[in-house]
Coordinates of C-alpha atoms in Angstrom, one line a residue:
M306 CA -7.8 23.9 25.0
S307 CA -5.5 26.1 27.1
C308 CA -4.5 22.9 29.4
E309 CA -3.5 21.1 26.3
K310 CA -1.1 24.0 25.3
I311 CA 0.5 24.2 28.6
E312 CA 1.1 20.2 28.6
L313 CA 2.4 20.6 24.8
K314 CA 4.9 23.4 25.9
E315 CA 5.9 20.8 29.0
K316 CA 6.1 17.9 26.8
F317 CA 8.2 20.1 24.2
K318 CA 10.7 21.5 26.5
D319 CA 12.4 18.1 26.8
V320 CA 14.2 18.8 23.3
S321 CA 14.3 22.9 23.7
G322 CA 18.3 22.2 24.0
D323 CA 18.1 21.0 20.4
Y324 CA 16.3 24.0 18.5
D325 CA 17.4 26.6 21.3
K326 CA 14.8 29.7 20.6
K327 CA 12.6 27.7 18.1
I328 CA 10.7 26.1 20.8
D329 CA 10.0 29.5 22.5
D330 CA 7.8 30.2 19.2
L331 CA 6.6 26.8 19.1
E332 CA 3.0 27.9 20.1
S333 CA 2.7 30.4 17.6
M334 CA 4.4 28.4 14.6
M335 CA 2.3 25.3 15.6
N336 CA -0.7 27.1 15.2
E337 CA 0.1 28.9 12.0
F338 CA 1.0 25.4 10.8
N339 CA -2.3 24.0 12.0
I340 CA -4.3 26.8 9.7
K341 CA -2.3 26.6 6.9
L342 CA -2.5 22.9 6.4
Q343 CA -6.0 22.9 7.0
N344 CA -6.8 25.7 4.4
E345 CA -4.4 23.5 2.1
I346 CA -5.9 20.1 2.7
S347 CA -9.5 21.7 2.2
M348 CA -8.5 23.3 -1.3
K349 CA -7.1 20.0 -2.1
L350 CA -10.1 18.0 -1.3
E351 CA -12.3 20.4 -3.3
D352 CA -9.9 20.3 -6.1
E353 CA -11.2 17.6 -8.8
E354 CA -7.3 17.0 -10.2
S355 CA -5.8 16.7 -6.5
L356 CA -4.7 13.3 -5.5
I357 CA -6.4 13.6 -2.1
K358 CA -9.9 12.7 -2.1
S359 CA -11.3 11.6 1.1
P360 CA -10.8 12.4 5.0
V361 CA -7.3 13.0 5.6
K362 CA -5.4 10.2 7.6
F363 CA -1.8 9.9 8.4
W364 CA 0.6 8.1 10.5
Q365 CA -1.6 6.1 13.1
N366 CA -4.8 7.8 11.7
I367 CA -4.2 10.9 13.9
L368 CA -3.7 13.7 11.4
I369 CA -7.3 15.1 12.5
E370 CA -8.4 18.6 12.6
E371 CA -8.2 20.2 16.3
D372 CA -11.9 21.0 16.5
Q373 CA -12.6 16.7 16.0
I374 CA -9.7 16.6 18.9
N375 CA -11.3 19.0 21.1
S376 CA -14.9 17.0 20.7
I377 CA -13.5 13.9 22.3
E378 CA -15.1 13.8 25.7
D379 CA -12.6 11.6 27.8
E380 CA -9.6 14.2 28.6
E381 CA -7.0 11.8 28.9
E382 CA -7.7 10.6 25.4
R383 CA -8.2 13.8 23.9
N384 CA -4.8 15.0 25.5
R385 CA -2.9 11.9 24.0
M386 CA -4.4 12.6 20.4
F387 CA -3.7 16.5 20.9
L388 CA 0.0 15.4 21.7
K389 CA 0.3 12.7 19.0
R390 CA -0.8 15.0 16.3
A391 CA 1.4 18.1 17.5
C392 CA 4.3 15.5 17.5
I393 CA 4.0 14.7 14.1
L394 CA 3.9 18.2 12.8
F395 CA 6.7 19.2 14.8
K396 CA 8.7 16.7 13.4
F397 CA 7.7 18.4 10.0
L398 CA 9.0 21.4 11.1
V399 CA 12.0 20.3 12.3
A400 CA 12.7 18.6 8.9
R401 CA 12.4 22.6 7.3
E402 CA 14.4 24.0 9.9
F403 CA 10.7 25.7 11.5
N404 CA 9.8 27.1 7.9
V405 CA 6.0 26.7 8.1
D406 CA 5.4 27.1 4.6
K407 CA 7.8 24.6 3.5
A408 CA 6.9 22.2 6.3
V409 CA 3.2 22.6 5.2
S410 CA 4.3 21.8 1.4
Q411 CA 6.2 18.9 2.2
L412 CA 3.3 17.6 4.6
V413 CA 0.6 17.8 1.8
G414 CA 3.2 16.4 -0.5
A415 CA 3.5 13.3 1.7
L416 CA -0.4 13.0 1.8
E417 CA -0.5 13.2 -1.5
W418 CA 1.9 10.6 -2.5
R419 CA 0.0 8.1 0.2
Y420 CA -3.0 8.8 -1.7
E421 CA -1.3 8.0 -5.0
E422 CA 0.4 4.9 -3.6
K423 CA -2.5 3.4 -1.6
I424 CA -0.4 3.6 1.6
S425 CA -3.0 3.3 3.8
G426 CA -3.8 -0.4 2.7
I427 CA -0.2 -1.6 2.5
L428 CA -0.2 -3.4 6.0
E429 CA -2.5 -5.8 4.5
E430 CA -0.7 -6.5 1.2
T431 CA 1.4 -9.6 1.3
F432 CA 5.1 -10.5 -0.6
G433 CA 7.1 -13.3 -1.3
E434 CA 8.8 -15.3 1.6
H435 CA 12.2 -14.4 0.3
F436 CA 11.7 -10.8 1.6
D437 CA 11.1 -12.1 5.2
C438 CA 15.1 -12.7 6.0
L439 CA 15.7 -9.0 4.5
G440 CA 14.2 -6.9 7.2
Y441 CA 12.5 -7.3 10.2
L442 CA 11.3 -5.4 13.4
Y443 CA 12.7 -6.7 16.9
K444 CA 11.8 -5.2 20.2
T445 CA 13.0 -1.5 21.3
D446 CA 15.6 0.3 22.5
K447 CA 15.4 3.6 24.6
D448 CA 13.8 5.7 21.7
G449 CA 11.6 3.3 20.0
P450 CA 11.2 0.2 17.7
C451 CA 14.4 -1.5 16.3
C452 CA 14.3 -2.4 12.9
Y453 CA 17.0 -5.1 11.3
N454 CA 18.1 -4.5 7.7
V455 CA 20.0 -7.6 6.5
Y456 CA 21.7 -6.4 3.1
G457 CA 24.0 -9.7 2.4
N458 CA 20.7 -11.7 2.3
I459 CA 19.4 -9.6 -1.0
D460 CA 19.3 -12.0 -3.9
S461 CA 18.3 -9.8 -7.2
K462 CA 16.6 -12.7 -8.9
K463 CA 14.2 -13.3 -6.3
C464 CA 14.2 -9.6 -5.1
F465 CA 13.9 -7.8 -8.4
P466 CA 12.4 -10.3 -10.8
N467 CA 10.4 -7.6 -12.5
G468 CA 11.8 -4.6 -11.4
L469 CA 12.0 -2.7 -8.4
D470 CA 8.3 -2.1 -7.7
D471 CA 7.8 -5.3 -5.6
F472 CA 11.0 -4.6 -3.0
I473 CA 10.2 -0.7 -2.9
R474 CA 6.6 -1.6 -1.8
W475 CA 7.9 -4.3 0.9
R476 CA 10.2 -1.7 2.4
I477 CA 7.7 1.0 2.9
Q478 CA 5.2 -1.9 4.3
L479 CA 8.2 -2.7 6.9
M480 CA 8.5 1.0 7.4
E481 CA 4.9 1.4 8.3
K482 CA 5.2 -1.0 10.4
T483 CA 7.7 0.6 12.3
I484 CA 5.6 3.8 12.5
E485 CA 2.7 1.8 14.1
L486 CA 5.0 1.1 17.2
I487 CA 6.4 4.7 17.7
D488 CA 4.9 6.5 20.5
F489 CA 4.0 10.2 19.2
T490 CA 2.9 11.4 22.5
N491 CA 6.5 11.1 23.7
I492 CA 8.3 13.7 21.7
K493 CA 11.7 12.9 23.2
H494 CA 11.3 9.1 22.2
S495 CA 9.3 9.1 19.2
Y496 CA 11.7 7.7 17.0
S497 CA 12.9 4.4 15.5
T498 CA 16.6 2.9 15.4
Q499 CA 17.9 1.2 12.1
I500 CA 20.5 -1.6 12.2
H501 CA 21.9 -2.1 8.7
D502 CA 24.1 -5.5 8.8
Y503 CA 26.4 -5.7 5.8
D504 CA 27.8 -9.2 6.8
N505 CA 28.5 -11.2 3.4
V506 CA 28.2 -7.7 1.0
G507 CA 31.3 -7.3 -1.2
L508 CA 32.2 -4.7 -3.6
L509 CA 29.9 -6.4 -6.5
S510 CA 27.1 -7.1 -4.4
F511 CA 25.1 -4.1 -5.1
D512 CA 23.8 -4.9 -8.8
A513 CA 22.0 -1.9 -10.7
N514 CA 18.3 -2.9 -9.3
A515 CA 19.6 -3.0 -5.7
K516 CA 21.5 0.5 -6.0
A517 CA 18.4 2.3 -7.8
A518 CA 16.2 0.7 -4.9
S519 CA 18.5 2.1 -2.1
K520 CA 18.3 5.5 -3.7
T521 CA 14.7 5.4 -4.4
L522 CA 14.3 4.6 -0.8
I523 CA 16.4 7.1 0.6
K524 CA 14.4 9.6 -1.0
I525 CA 10.9 8.4 0.4
F526 CA 12.1 8.3 3.6
Q527 CA 13.8 11.4 3.8
N528 CA 10.4 13.3 1.9
Y529 CA 7.6 11.1 3.9
Y530 CA 9.1 10.2 6.9
P531 CA 11.1 12.8 8.0
E532 CA 12.6 12.7 11.5
T533 CA 11.7 9.3 12.4
L534 CA 15.4 8.4 12.9
S535 CA 16.8 8.4 16.3
R536 CA 20.2 6.3 15.2
K537 CA 21.3 4.0 12.5
Y538 CA 24.1 1.4 12.8
F539 CA 25.9 -0.4 10.2
I540 CA 27.5 -3.3 11.4
N541 CA 29.7 -6.1 9.7
V542 CA 30.7 -3.4 7.5
P543 CA 33.7 -4.3 4.9
Y544 CA 37.0 -3.1 4.8
F545 CA 35.8 -0.9 2.1
F546 CA 32.9 0.6 3.5
K547 CA 34.5 2.9 5.8
T548 CA 36.7 4.9 3.3
V549 CA 33.3 5.2 1.4
Y550 CA 31.5 6.4 4.5
N551 CA 34.1 9.1 5.5
L552 CA 34.0 10.2 2.2
I553 CA 30.3 10.8 2.4
C554 CA 30.6 12.1 5.4
L555 CA 32.2 15.1 4.1
W556 CA 28.7 16.3 2.7
L557 CA 26.6 15.6 5.6
D558 CA 25.8 18.0 8.1
E559 CA 27.1 17.5 11.7
K560 CA 23.5 16.5 13.1
T561 CA 23.0 13.7 10.4
K562 CA 26.4 12.1 11.0
Q563 CA 25.8 12.1 14.6
K564 CA 22.9 9.9 14.1
F565 CA 25.2 7.4 12.0
I566 CA 27.2 4.5 14.0
V567 CA 29.8 2.6 12.2
C568 CA 31.1 -0.6 13.7
S569 CA 33.8 -2.6 12.4
Q570 CA 33.5 -6.4 11.1
G571 CA 32.2 -8.5 14.1
N572 CA 32.9 -5.8 16.9
Y573 CA 29.2 -3.9 17.3
R574 CA 27.6 -5.9 20.3
E575 CA 29.1 -3.4 22.7
D576 CA 27.9 -0.6 20.6
L577 CA 24.5 -1.7 20.5
L578 CA 24.2 -2.0 24.1
V579 CA 24.5 1.6 24.4
N580 CA 21.1 2.2 23.5
I581 CA 19.2 -1.2 22.9
P582 CA 18.9 -3.4 26.3
L583 CA 20.8 -7.0 26.2
D584 CA 17.1 -8.8 26.3
N585 CA 16.0 -6.8 23.3
I586 CA 18.8 -7.4 21.1
P587 CA 18.3 -10.3 18.9
P588 CA 20.5 -14.0 19.5
Q589 CA 22.6 -13.4 16.2
Y590 CA 23.3 -10.1 17.0
G591 CA 25.0 -11.0 20.5
G592 CA 21.5 -11.2 22.6
F593 CA 20.6 -14.0 24.6
K594 CA 20.1 -17.3 22.6
D595 CA 16.2 -18.2 22.2
D596 CA 16.7 -21.6 24.4
N597 CA 17.9 -19.1 27.1
K598 CA 14.6 -17.6 27.3
K599 CA 13.5 -19.9 30.0
I600 CA 14.3 -17.6 33.0
D601 CA 11.8 -14.9 31.5
Q602 CA 9.1 -17.0 32.0
I603 CA 9.6 -17.6 35.6
E604 CA 8.2 -15.3 38.7
I605 CA 11.4 -13.8 40.4
K606 CA 11.0 -13.0 43.9
E607 CA 14.2 -10.9 43.9
L608 CA 16.3 -9.8 41.2
N609 CA 19.9 -8.3 41.3
E610 CA 21.8 -6.8 38.2
Y611 CA 25.7 -6.3 37.9
T612 CA 27.7 -4.7 35.6
I613 CA 31.2 -5.9 35.9
K614 CA 34.5 -3.9 33.9
S615 CA 36.9 -6.4 32.2
G616 CA 40.4 -7.3 33.2
K617 CA 39.7 -7.8 36.7
T618 CA 38.3 -10.7 38.5
E619 CA 34.9 -10.4 40.1
Y620 CA 33.5 -12.2 43.1
I621 CA 29.3 -11.6 44.0
N622 CA 28.1 -13.4 47.2
L623 CA 24.5 -14.5 47.8
D624 CA 23.9 -15.8 51.4
I625 CA 20.8 -18.3 51.4
D626 CA 19.3 -18.7 55.1
E627 CA 18.0 -21.7 56.5
E628 CA 14.7 -20.5 56.4
S629 CA 14.2 -20.3 52.9
N630 CA 13.4 -23.8 51.9
S631 CA 13.2 -24.8 48.2
T632 CA 15.3 -21.6 46.8
N633 CA 16.2 -21.8 43.4
I634 CA 19.3 -19.5 41.9
Y635 CA 18.8 -18.2 38.3
F636 CA 21.7 -16.8 36.4
K637 CA 22.1 -14.6 32.9
L638 CA 25.4 -13.7 32.0
L639 CA 26.9 -11.9 28.7
A640 CA 30.1 -10.9 28.1
L641 CA 31.5 -8.7 25.3
S642 CA 34.3 -11.4 24.1
K643 CA 34.6 -15.1 24.2
D644 CA 37.1 -14.9 27.3
I645 CA 35.1 -15.0 30.0
S646 CA 35.5 -17.6 33.0
F647 CA 32.7 -18.3 35.3
S648 CA 32.1 -20.6 38.4
I649 CA 30.0 -20.8 41.5
E650 CA 31.6 -21.7 45.1
Y651 CA 29.4 -23.0 47.6
Y652 CA 30.4 -22.8 51.7
S653 CA 28.4 -24.5 53.8
G654 CA 30.1 -23.2 57.0
D655 CA 30.8 -19.9 58.4
E656 CA 34.1 -18.2 57.3
G657 CA 34.9 -20.2 54.3
E658 CA 34.4 -23.9 55.2
G659 CA 33.2 -26.4 53.3
K660 CA 34.2 -25.0 50.0
K661 CA 32.9 -26.7 46.9
I662 CA 32.5 -25.8 43.4
V663 CA 29.0 -26.6 42.3
Y664 CA 29.1 -24.7 38.7
S665 CA 32.0 -23.9 36.0
E666 CA 32.1 -22.6 32.7
N667 CA 35.0 -21.3 30.6
K668 CA 35.5 -19.2 27.7
I669 CA 32.1 -18.3 27.4
D670 CA 30.1 -14.9 25.8
Q671 CA 26.7 -15.7 27.3
L672 CA 25.2 -17.9 29.7
S673 CA 21.5 -18.8 30.9
D674 CA 21.3 -21.2 33.6
S675 CA 20.0 -22.4 37.3
L676 CA 20.4 -23.8 40.6
L677 CA 17.7 -25.9 42.0
Q678 CA 16.3 -26.4 45.6
V679 CA 19.9 -25.1 46.8
N680 CA 21.1 -25.7 50.3
P681 CA 21.7 -22.8 53.2
G682 CA 24.7 -21.1 52.7
R683 CA 27.0 -18.8 50.9
Y684 CA 27.2 -19.1 47.2
T685 CA 30.1 -17.2 45.4
F686 CA 30.0 -16.1 41.8
C687 CA 33.4 -15.7 40.1
L688 CA 33.8 -14.0 37.1
D689 CA 37.6 -14.0 35.6

């Protein structure tokens, strides 16, 4: 067990700056957490009135006893399971400011809720097609999966025909799908990112059902999925949202506020690009369009990437020698605004002789194309 504890301390060292001296006591707190948690679960299993009636399963089914983990013969798998379990316990400790008793109570409460609501089978449930456009997972950022929530598509008549239950359960299922994609072996990046799109949302868009559903889900996520949020983007927000948001922030602690990023109407792509790779942004939010994905399917022998500052003309030279037969040039470009002019100049001789413009586009925000079987010479990519 000593090797795993050493690895645990090394892994959690990455977040030590966030929690100061608490990390120094992590090993003893984790041991205390383990003992109290197993005792509490054992009593629940023996209590006829308890909601917990079967062996304990949790996120990714890894909330098992340390003795079971230690019995795993494969060392790599044993350490992986140990780290995943420790990461989850750590999240509950952080949520309760390292108060072990409160963390145990919150985790046991989450287990009881999962049994009561039959969450273990929720991934197999199906819901109406009208829910599909309200939220979905799309690739990852640097900390984990990205979940997009489209509030402008909420149709109360379809989403709440018989009350809140269907909508709430659908959204919990989406959260469970998110949990399945989180890497709990990497404490520093064991999170998800939420993007909330408020396009077409007005002052009267949210009726009583929508407001009640939102309030219920906030409580569920805070109580039963603690410390799984890395950051939350609010995009396409209407003019009145910032005023409301600023008032709400008066009652939020600094740590929570640091996770929220409010973007003004239409001006959000630059904010998303800070943490989400360009190829991981959905086309409708400024990523490359689906019909421009063909380059990603091609085996590239040499790849060069450039980041260019706005407000100046840039030239990038690419030399093709005579020995490079049947060379193809593939290029992808993304601009933060539709004011970029792009061209490719070809020079067949030395010192700029034989200039010829072989490609030109004006007022673009993204581009994905190719020049096939090019001739030897210099190709100059111009961005203005």
